[in-house]
Coordinates of C-alpha atoms and ligand atoms in Angstrom, one line a residue:
X1 CA 0.0 0.0 0.0
X2 CA 1.3 3.5 -1.0
X3 CA 1.9 5.7 2.1
X4 CA 1.9 9.5 2.1
X5 CA 2.4 12.2 4.7
X6 CA -0.7 13.9 3.3
X7 CA -3.5 12.8 1.1
X8 CA -6.0 15.5 -0.2
X9 CA -9.4 14.4 -1.2
X10 CA -10.7 16.7 -4.0
X11 CA -8.7 19.0 -6.3
X12 CA -10.7 22.3 -6.3
X13 CA -9.0 25.5 -5.3
X14 CA -9.1 24.2 -1.8
X15 CA -7.5 20.8 -2.6
X16 CA -4.9 21.5 -5.2
X17 CA -3.6 24.6 -3.4
X18 CA -3.4 22.6 -0.2
X19 CA -1.4 19.9 -2.0
X20 CA 1.0 22.4 -3.5
X21 CA 1.7 24.1 -0.1
X22 CA 2.1 20.6 1.5
X23 CA 4.6 19.7 -1.1
X24 CA 6.5 23.0 -0.6
X25 CA 6.7 22.2 3.1
X26 CA 8.3 18.8 2.3
X27 CA 5.4 16.5 2.8
X28 CA 5.0 13.5 0.5
X29 CA 1.6 14.4 -1.0
X30 CA -1.1 12.8 -3.1
X31 CA -4.4 14.2 -4.4
X32 CA -7.5 12.2 -5.3
X33 CA -9.9 13.5 -7.9
X34 CA -13.0 11.8 -9.4
X35 CA -13.5 14.3 -12.2
X36 CA -11.3 17.1 -13.5
X37 CA -8.4 18.8 -11.8
X38 CA -9.3 22.2 -10.6
X39 CA -12.7 21.4 -9.1
X40 CA -15.8 23.5 -9.5
X41 CA -13.9 26.8 -9.6
X42 CA -11.8 26.1 -12.7
X43 CA -14.1 23.7 -14.5
X44 CA -17.7 24.9 -13.6
X45 CA -17.5 28.0 -11.5
X46 CA -15.3 31.1 -11.2
X47 CA -13.3 30.8 -14.4
X48 CA -15.8 29.6 -17.1
X49 CA -18.4 32.1 -15.9
X50 CA -15.9 34.9 -16.1
X51 CA -15.1 33.8 -19.7
X52 CA -18.8 34.0 -20.5
X53 CA -19.1 37.4 -18.9
X54 CA -16.1 38.6 -20.9
X55 CA -17.9 37.7 -24.1
X56 CA -21.0 39.5 -22.8
X57 CA -18.9 42.6 -22.1
X58 CA -17.2 42.6 -25.5
X59 CA -20.6 42.1 -27.2
X60 CA -21.9 45.0 -25.2
X61 CA -19.0 47.2 -26.4
X62 CA -19.7 46.2 -30.0
X63 CA -23.4 47.0 -29.6
X64 CA -22.4 50.5 -28.3
X65 CA -19.5 51.1 -30.6
X66 CA -21.1 54.4 -31.7
X67 CA -20.9 55.7 -28.2
X68 CA -17.1 55.6 -28.6
X69 CA -17.1 57.2 -32.1
X70 CA -16.8 53.9 -33.9
X71 CA -18.9 52.2 -36.4
X72 CA -19.8 48.6 -37.1
X73 CA -22.2 47.1 -39.6
X74 CA -24.0 44.9 -37.0
X75 CA -22.8 43.4 -33.8
X76 CA -23.7 39.7 -33.7
X77 CA -22.9 36.7 -31.7
X78 CA -22.6 32.9 -32.1
X79 CA -23.9 31.4 -28.9
X80 CA -22.2 28.0 -29.4
X81 CA -18.8 29.7 -30.0
X82 CA -19.2 31.8 -26.8
X83 CA -19.9 28.6 -24.9
X84 CA -17.0 26.8 -26.6
X85 CA -14.6 29.6 -25.7
X86 CA -15.6 29.3 -22.1
X87 CA -15.2 25.5 -22.1
X88 CA -11.8 25.9 -23.7
X89 CA -10.6 28.4 -21.1
X90 CA -11.7 26.0 -18.4
X91 CA -10.0 23.0 -20.0
X92 CA -6.8 25.1 -20.3
X93 CA -6.9 26.0 -16.7
X94 CA -7.4 22.4 -15.7
X95 CA -4.3 21.4 -17.7
X96 CA -2.5 24.1 -15.8
X97 CA -3.2 22.4 -12.5
X98 CA -2.1 19.1 -14.0
X99 CA 1.3 20.8 -14.8
X100 CA 1.4 22.2 -11.2
X101 CA 0.9 18.8 -9.7
X102 CA 3.7 17.4 -11.8
X103 CA 6.1 20.3 -11.0
X104 CA 5.4 19.9 -7.3
X105 CA 5.8 16.1 -7.4
X106 CA 2.3 15.5 -6.2
X107 CA 0.8 12.1 -7.1
X108 CA -2.6 12.5 -8.8
X109 CA -4.9 9.5 -8.0
X110 CA -7.9 9.4 -10.3
X111 CA -11.2 8.1 -8.8
X112 CA -13.7 8.4 -6.1
X113 CA -12.1 8.6 -2.6
X114 CA -13.6 7.3 0.6
X115 CA -12.1 7.6 4.1
X116 CA -11.4 4.4 5.9
X117 CA -10.3 3.7 9.4
X118 CA -6.6 3.5 10.1
X119 CA -6.0 6.8 8.2
X120 CA -6.7 5.2 4.9
X121 CA -8.4 6.3 1.7
X122 CA -10.0 3.8 -0.7
X123 CA -10.1 5.0 -4.2
X124 CA -12.4 3.5 -6.8
X125 CA -11.5 4.2 -10.4
X126 CA -13.7 4.4 -13.4
X127 CA -13.3 0.6 -14.1
X128 CA -14.7 0.1 -10.6
X129 CA -11.3 -1.1 -9.2
X130 CA -10.5 -0.1 -5.7
X131 CA -7.1 0.6 -4.2
X132 CA -6.2 1.7 -0.7
X133 CA -3.7 4.4 0.2
X134 CA -2.5 5.5 3.7
X135 CA -1.5 8.9 5.1
X136 CA -0.5 10.5 8.4
X137 CA -2.9 13.3 7.6
X138 CA -6.0 13.3 5.3
X139 CA -7.6 16.6 4.2
X140 CA -11.1 16.5 2.9
X141 CA -11.8 19.1 0.2
X142 CA -14.7 17.5 -1.7
X143 CA -16.5 20.8 -2.3
X144 CA -20.2 21.2 -3.3
X145 CA -22.7 21.0 -6.1
X146 CA -25.9 22.9 -7.0
X147 CA -28.5 22.8 -4.3
X148 CA -31.9 21.3 -5.3
X149 CA -35.1 22.6 -3.7
X150 CA -37.9 20.0 -3.4
X151 CA -40.3 22.2 -5.5
X152 CA -37.6 23.0 -8.0
X153 CA -36.1 19.6 -9.0
X154 CA -33.5 19.9 -11.7
X155 CA -34.1 17.8 -14.8
X156 CA -31.0 19.2 -16.5
X157 CA -33.1 20.4 -19.5
X158 CA -35.9 22.8 -18.5
X159 CA -35.0 23.2 -14.9
X160 CA -31.2 23.5 -14.7
X161 CA -28.3 24.2 -12.4
X162 CA -25.1 26.1 -13.0
X163 CA -23.4 23.4 -15.0
X164 CA -26.0 23.2 -17.6
X165 CA -26.3 27.0 -17.6
X166 CA -22.7 27.3 -18.8
X167 CA -22.9 24.5 -21.4
X168 CA -26.3 24.9 -23.1
X169 CA -26.2 24.0 -26.8
X170 CA -28.9 26.4 -27.7
X171 CA -29.6 29.9 -26.3
X172 CA -33.0 30.0 -24.6
X173 CA -35.3 32.8 -25.7
X174 CA -36.4 33.3 -22.1
X175 CA -35.2 32.3 -18.7
X176 CA -36.3 32.6 -15.1
X177 CA -33.4 32.8 -12.7
X178 CA -34.3 31.7 -9.2
X179 CA -32.0 33.3 -6.6
X180 CA -30.1 36.6 -6.9
X181 CA -26.8 35.8 -5.2
X182 CA -23.6 36.1 -7.2
X183 CA -24.2 33.0 -9.3
X184 CA -27.8 33.9 -10.2
X185 CA -27.1 37.5 -11.2
X186 CA -23.9 36.7 -13.1
X187 CA -25.9 34.2 -15.3
X188 CA -28.9 36.7 -15.5
X189 CA -26.5 39.4 -16.8
X190 CA -24.8 37.0 -19.3
X191 CA -28.1 35.7 -20.8
X192 CA -29.7 39.1 -20.9
X193 CA -26.6 40.6 -22.7
X194 CA -26.8 37.7 -25.2
X195 CA -30.5 38.6 -25.9
X196 CA -32.4 36.2 -23.7
X197 CA -35.5 37.6 -22.0
X198 CA -34.5 37.2 -18.3
X199 CA -36.6 37.4 -15.0
X200 CA -34.9 37.2 -11.7
X201 CA -37.0 35.9 -8.7
X202 CA -35.6 36.6 -5.2
X203 CA -37.2 35.5 -2.0
X204 CA -35.7 38.3 0.1
X205 CA -36.5 42.0 -0.1
X206 CA -33.2 42.8 -1.9
X207 CA -31.2 41.4 -4.8
X208 CA -27.6 40.4 -3.9
X209 CA -29.0 40.2 -0.4
X210 CA -25.7 39.9 1.4
X211 CA -24.5 43.3 0.2
X212 CA -24.9 46.7 1.8
X213 CA -28.4 47.9 1.2
X214 CA -27.3 50.9 -1.0
X215 CA -25.3 48.5 -3.2
X216 CA -28.4 46.2 -3.6
X217 CA -30.6 49.1 -4.5
X218 CA -28.2 50.5 -7.1
X219 CA -27.7 47.0 -8.5
X220 CA -31.4 46.4 -8.8
X221 CA -31.7 49.7 -10.7
X222 CA -28.9 48.6 -13.0
X223 CA -30.5 45.2 -13.7
X224 CA -33.8 46.9 -14.5
X225 CA -32.1 49.4 -16.7
X226 CA -30.5 46.6 -18.6
X227 CA -33.9 45.1 -19.3
X228 CA -33.9 42.3 -16.7
X229 CA -37.2 41.9 -14.8
X230 CA -36.7 41.7 -11.1
X231 CA -39.1 40.2 -8.6
X232 CA -38.1 40.6 -5.0
X233 CA -40.1 39.3 -2.0
X234 CA -41.1 36.4 -4.3
X235 CA -40.7 32.7 -4.3
X236 CA -41.1 30.0 -6.9
X237 CA -43.7 27.6 -5.4
X238 CA -43.8 25.0 -8.2
X239 CA -42.9 24.4 -11.8
X240 CA -44.8 22.7 -14.5
X241 CA -42.4 21.2 -17.2
X242 CA -45.1 19.2 -19.1
X243 CA -45.5 21.6 -21.9
X244 CA -43.0 23.0 -24.4
X245 CA -42.0 25.8 -22.0
X246 CA -41.8 25.8 -18.2
X247 CA -44.6 27.4 -16.2
X248 CA -43.5 28.6 -12.8
X249 CA -46.0 29.6 -10.0
X250 CA -44.5 32.5 -8.2
X251 CA -45.8 33.7 -4.8
X252 CA -45.4 37.5 -4.6
X253 CA -46.5 40.0 -1.9
X254 CA -49.5 40.8 -4.2
X255 CA -50.6 37.2 -4.7
X256 CA -49.7 34.4 -7.1
X257 CA -48.4 34.9 -10.6
X258 CA -47.5 32.4 -13.3
X259 CA -44.4 33.0 -15.3
X260 CA -43.5 31.2 -18.5
X261 CA -40.0 30.6 -19.9
X262 CA -37.9 28.2 -21.9
X263 CA -35.7 27.5 -19.0
X264 CA -35.6 27.9 -15.2
X265 CA -32.2 28.3 -13.7
X266 CA -32.1 27.3 -10.1
X267 CA -29.3 29.3 -8.3
X268 CA -30.4 28.9 -4.7
X269 CA -27.1 27.9 -3.2
X270 CA -25.0 24.8 -2.8
X271 CA -25.1 21.3 -1.2
X272 CA -21.8 19.9 0.1
X273 CA -20.3 16.6 -1.3
X274 CA -20.2 14.9 2.1
X275 CA -22.2 11.8 1.3
X276 CA -20.6 8.3 0.8
X277 CA -17.1 9.6 1.7
X278 CA -16.9 7.6 5.0
X279 CA -17.7 10.4 7.4
X280 CA -20.3 8.3 9.3
X281 CA -18.1 5.2 9.6
X282 CA -15.4 7.3 11.1
X283 CA -17.9 9.2 13.2
X284 CA -16.7 12.6 11.9
X285 CA -19.0 15.3 13.1
X286 CA -21.2 17.3 10.7
X287 CA -23.5 20.2 11.3
X288 CA -26.1 21.7 8.9
X289 CA -24.5 20.1 5.8
X290 CA -20.9 21.0 6.8
X291 CA -18.1 19.1 8.4
X292 CA -17.3 20.5 11.8
X293 CA -13.6 21.6 12.3
X294 CA -11.6 23.7 14.7
X295 CA -9.7 27.0 13.9
X296 CA -7.1 25.0 12.0
X297 CA -9.5 22.7 10.1
X298 CA -9.0 19.6 12.3
X299 CA -12.2 17.4 12.6
X300 CA -13.0 15.6 15.8
X301 CA -11.0 12.6 14.5
X302 CA -7.2 12.8 14.8
X303 CA -5.4 13.2 11.5
X304 CA -8.5 14.1 9.5
X305 CA -9.1 17.7 8.4
X306 CA -11.6 19.5 6.1
X307 CA -11.4 22.7 4.2
X308 CA -13.2 24.7 1.5
X309 CA -16.9 24.5 0.7
X310 CA -17.4 21.5 2.9
X311 CA -16.8 23.5 6.1
X312 CA -18.6 26.5 7.6
X313 CA -17.6 29.9 6.2
X314 CA -18.1 31.7 2.9
X315 CA -18.1 29.3 -0.1
X316 CA -15.5 31.0 -2.1
X317 CA -12.4 29.9 -4.0
X318 CA -10.0 32.2 -2.2
X319 CA -11.3 31.1 1.2
X320 CA -10.9 27.4 0.3
X321 CA -7.3 28.0 -0.8
X322 CA -6.4 30.2 2.3
X323 CA -7.9 27.5 4.6
X324 CA -5.9 24.8 2.9
X325 CA -2.7 26.7 3.2
X326 CA -3.3 27.4 6.9
X327 CA -4.3 23.8 7.5
X328 CA -1.0 22.3 6.2
X329 CA 1.1 25.0 7.8
X330 CA -0.4 24.1 11.1
X331 CA 0.2 20.4 10.5
X332 CA 3.9 21.4 9.8
X333 CA 4.0 23.0 13.3
X334 CA 4.4 26.6 12.0
X335 CA 3.3 29.5 14.2
X336 CA 0.1 30.5 12.3
X337 CA -2.9 32.6 13.2
X338 CA -6.5 31.5 12.5
X339 CA -8.0 33.0 9.3
X340 CA -9.8 36.4 9.8
X341 CA -13.2 35.7 8.3
X342 CA -14.2 39.3 8.9
X343 CA -11.7 40.4 6.2
X344 CA -12.8 38.2 3.3
X345 CA -13.6 40.0 0.1
X346 CA -16.7 39.0 -1.9
X347 CA -17.1 39.8 -5.6
X348 CA -19.9 39.6 -8.2
X349 CA -18.8 39.9 -11.8
X350 CA -22.1 41.1 -13.5
X351 CA -22.3 44.5 -15.0
X352 CA -21.9 46.6 -12.9
X353 CA -19.5 44.6 -10.8
X354 CA -19.8 44.5 -7.0
X355 CA -17.0 44.0 -4.5
X356 CA -17.1 44.4 -0.7
X357 CA -15.3 43.6 2.4
X358 CA -16.1 44.0 6.1
X359 CA -19.3 45.2 7.7
X360 CA -22.3 46.7 5.9
X361 CA -23.5 50.0 7.3
X362 CA -26.4 48.2 8.9
X363 CA -24.1 45.6 10.6
X364 CA -21.7 48.3 11.8
X365 CA -24.6 50.3 13.4
X366 CA -26.0 47.1 14.9
X367 CA -22.6 46.4 16.4
X368 CA -22.8 49.7 18.2
X369 CA -20.2 51.7 16.3
X370 CA -20.5 55.5 15.7
X371 CA -19.8 55.9 12.1
X372 CA -18.1 58.0 9.5
X373 CA -19.5 57.0 6.1
X374 CA -18.2 58.4 2.8
X375 CA -19.4 57.8 -0.7
X376 CA -17.9 58.8 -4.1
X377 CA -19.9 58.3 -7.3
X378 CA -18.1 57.2 -10.5
X379 CA -20.1 59.9 -12.3
X380 CA -17.5 62.3 -10.7
X381 CA -14.5 60.1 -11.8
X382 CA -12.6 61.3 -14.9
X383 CA -11.4 57.7 -15.7
X384 CA -14.9 56.4 -15.4
X385 CA -16.3 59.1 -17.7
X386 CA -13.5 58.5 -20.2
X387 CA -14.4 54.8 -20.2
X388 CA -18.1 55.5 -20.6
X389 CA -18.6 53.6 -17.3
X390 CA -19.8 56.2 -14.8
X391 CA -22.4 54.0 -13.1
X392 CA -21.8 53.1 -9.4
X393 CA -19.9 54.3 -6.4
X394 CA -17.5 53.5 -3.6
X395 CA -18.7 53.5 -0.1
X396 CA -16.4 53.4 2.9
X397 CA -17.3 53.0 6.6
X398 CA -15.1 54.0 9.5
X399 CA -15.4 53.9 13.2
X400 CA -15.7 57.6 14.2
X401 CA -13.8 57.0 17.5
X402 CA -10.5 55.2 16.5
X403 CA -10.7 55.5 12.7
X404 CA -10.9 51.7 12.1
X405 CA -11.9 50.9 8.5
X406 CA -14.9 48.8 9.2
X407 CA -16.2 48.2 5.7
X408 CA -15.8 49.0 2.0
X409 CA -18.5 48.5 -0.7
X410 CA -18.2 49.1 -4.3
X411 CA -20.3 48.9 -7.4
X412 CA -19.1 49.8 -10.9
X413 CA -16.8 48.8 -13.6
X414 CA -13.6 47.0 -12.6
X415 CA -14.3 47.2 -8.8
X416 CA -13.5 43.5 -8.2
X417 CA -9.9 44.4 -9.0
X418 CA -10.1 47.4 -6.6
X419 CA -11.3 45.8 -3.5
X420 CA -7.9 44.3 -2.6
X421 CA -6.8 47.9 -1.5
X422 CA -9.4 47.8 1.3
X423 CA -8.6 44.2 2.3
X424 CA -4.9 45.1 2.6
X425 CA -5.7 48.4 4.3
X426 CA -7.9 46.7 6.9
X427 CA -5.3 43.9 7.4
X428 CA -2.7 46.5 8.2
X429 CA -5.2 48.4 10.4
X430 CA -4.9 51.5 8.2
X431 CA -6.9 54.5 9.3
X432 CA -8.9 56.8 7.1
X433 CA -6.3 59.6 7.2
X434 CA -3.5 57.1 6.1
X435 CA -5.6 56.2 3.1
X436 CA -6.0 59.9 2.3
X437 CA -2.2 60.5 2.6
X438 CA -1.5 57.6 0.2
X439 CA -1.4 59.3 -3.1
X440 CA -3.5 57.4 -5.7
X441 CA -2.7 57.6 -9.4
X442 CA -4.7 59.8 -11.7
X443 CA -6.8 59.1 -13.7
X444 CA -7.8 55.7 -12.2
X445 CA -11.0 54.1 -10.9
X446 CA -9.1 53.6 -7.7
X447 CA -9.0 57.4 -6.9
X448 CA -12.7 56.8 -6.0
X449 CA -11.5 54.9 -2.9
X450 CA -9.4 57.9 -1.7
X451 CA -12.2 60.3 -2.6
X452 CA -14.8 58.2 -0.7
X453 CA -12.5 58.2 2.4
X454 CA -12.1 62.0 1.9
X455 CA -15.9 62.3 1.9
X456 CA -16.2 60.4 5.1
X457 CA -13.9 63.0 6.7
X458 CA -15.4 66.0 4.9
X459 CA -12.4 66.6 2.8
X460 CA -13.7 65.4 -0.6
X461 CA -12.3 67.4 -3.5
X462 CA -14.3 66.3 -6.7
X463 CA -17.9 66.5 -5.5
Ligands
FAD501 C1 -21.2 29.2 -11.2 C2 -20.2 29.4 -10.0 C3 -19.4 30.6 -10.1 C4 -18.5 30.8 -9.0 N1 -17.7 31.9 -9.1 C5 -16.9 32.2 -8.1 C6 -16.0 33.4 -8.1 O1 -16.1 34.1 -9.1 N2 -15.2 33.5 -7.1 C7 -15.1 32.6 -6.0 O2 -14.3 32.9 -5.2 N3 -15.9 31.6 -6.0 C8 -16.8 31.3 -7.0 N4 -17.5 30.2 -6.9 C9 -17.4 29.3 -5.8 C10 -16.2 28.4 -5.9 O3 -16.2 27.7 -7.1 C11 -16.1 27.4 -4.7 O4 -16.1 28.1 -3.5 C12 -14.8 26.6 -4.8 O5 -14.7 25.9 -6.0 C13 -14.7 25.7 -3.6 O6 -13.5 25.0 -3.7 P1 -13.3 23.6 -3.0 O7 -11.9 23.2 -3.3 O8 -13.8 23.5 -1.6 O9 -14.3 22.6 -3.8 P2 -14.6 22.3 -5.3 O10 -14.1 23.4 -6.2 O11 -16.0 21.9 -5.4 O12 -13.7 21.0 -5.6 C14 -14.0 19.8 -5.1 C15 -13.5 18.7 -5.9 O13 -13.5 17.4 -5.2 C16 -13.9 16.4 -6.1 N5 -14.5 15.4 -5.3 C17 -15.7 15.4 -4.7 N6 -15.9 14.3 -4.0 C18 -14.9 13.4 -4.3 C19 -14.5 12.2 -3.9 N7 -15.2 11.5 -3.0 N8 -13.3 11.6 -4.3 C20 -12.5 12.4 -5.2 N9 -12.8 13.6 -5.6 C21 -13.9 14.2 -5.1 C22 -14.8 17.1 -7.1 O14 -14.9 16.4 -8.3 C23 -14.2 18.5 -7.2 O15 -13.3 18.5 -8.3 C24 -18.4 29.9 -7.9 C25 -19.2 28.7 -7.9 C26 -20.0 28.5 -9.0 C27 -20.9 27.3 -9.0

């Protein structure tokens, strides 16, 4: 039986990053994967969706070429080529992980892994052959899949999840998107930009409900301006797929409504892959669909750890990677601190983009802080005007007493690349005045951060 220092189960951004860090630290490492290296993120999540959204953005530029003094006979798209480009990008990224595994001398074991007692993993390959491997430490990073609601069963054709949504052969004429979290609105934006008639149904009062309320409101306005129908405080009660189209019964505050569309996309969250991997046999504790771990990702069973989407915390690729790195550094005996879950950035890559970190204004008030809040609109930014992208704003929230940067919320073009400034600033306990004295380059979208901070301290220049 092959013996390793560390075996990682699952090769998503949690698993493969964990394996690389383990190998860097001198551990003999293997990774088990039942599908494609790179997990959901590279194959069915972060990367292929961003490829689709890039096609949507380019198409949008082409359609508005005249706004930039350019002319074009007719902007058109080939839906199947757009999908193919996205799939090719994903395949290329997965190959990249294959290269990284080789470079870091990590053994890749193909097949479905199951934990066994005695710190063993049994891997069953596609020919149904099972082989056992042993390790001093096993890290579970088996991720998640699209969550199914009982009244919204996915048949993969008319009621679909995110995998089908990024690999449809034919563009639907109309689509109902259930759920307005990041995944839902990214697809809503993509399909709307491609010319599909899109309706978003959200159970809660606001779209992108985890965001600061002002961001949600601005985003809802943008969705509507783009031609997307938005129904908040509404829930899909049932779907009828017996006809050519899907009929969805939607409960709203005003009563019941029936919507009709070619396809319903269910984007109501995730379900972790924790079944049949041996958790029960080993008596590993779970809670509300997640594996229970301590601050350094150790389960209640010695030598077994879990990271990424299978544990509590935001289900994001960068979180999975950070957890995995920390987990193996702790196993190595390094002097590491637990992850600061209060300083995790979250991004939505629709148009406009959304990026945020830290507390919303409501959360900061509820926590009892006295606040200094500043906002700077992109309509007052030279760079945004020049780019024809003046929608949105940056909002910063500081504690009035000690100047702590409590939260930063952005909506607009390119903000997902700007949020790292706030993450780093908060990590270094930067005060508002320090941000103000850090000269930002002109003209850039990032000046809006400095100006928003200036607005919080009544020193704003350009509004
Ligand atoms: C449409 C979509 C868009 C997204 N966009 C973003 C984004 O822009 N930014 C962001 O941060 N996050 C995004 N996410 C979330 C992100 O993809 C996940 O948080 C991330 O992939 C979690 O990483 P993970 O390593 O925990 O698990 P996963 O990426 O799910 O990987 C788990 C891997 O384990 C394998 N596996 C499962 N069970 C077994 C087993 N028993 N044996 C062997 N292998 C097994 C699976 O095949 C899979 O490859 C998106 C998700 C979706 C669905």
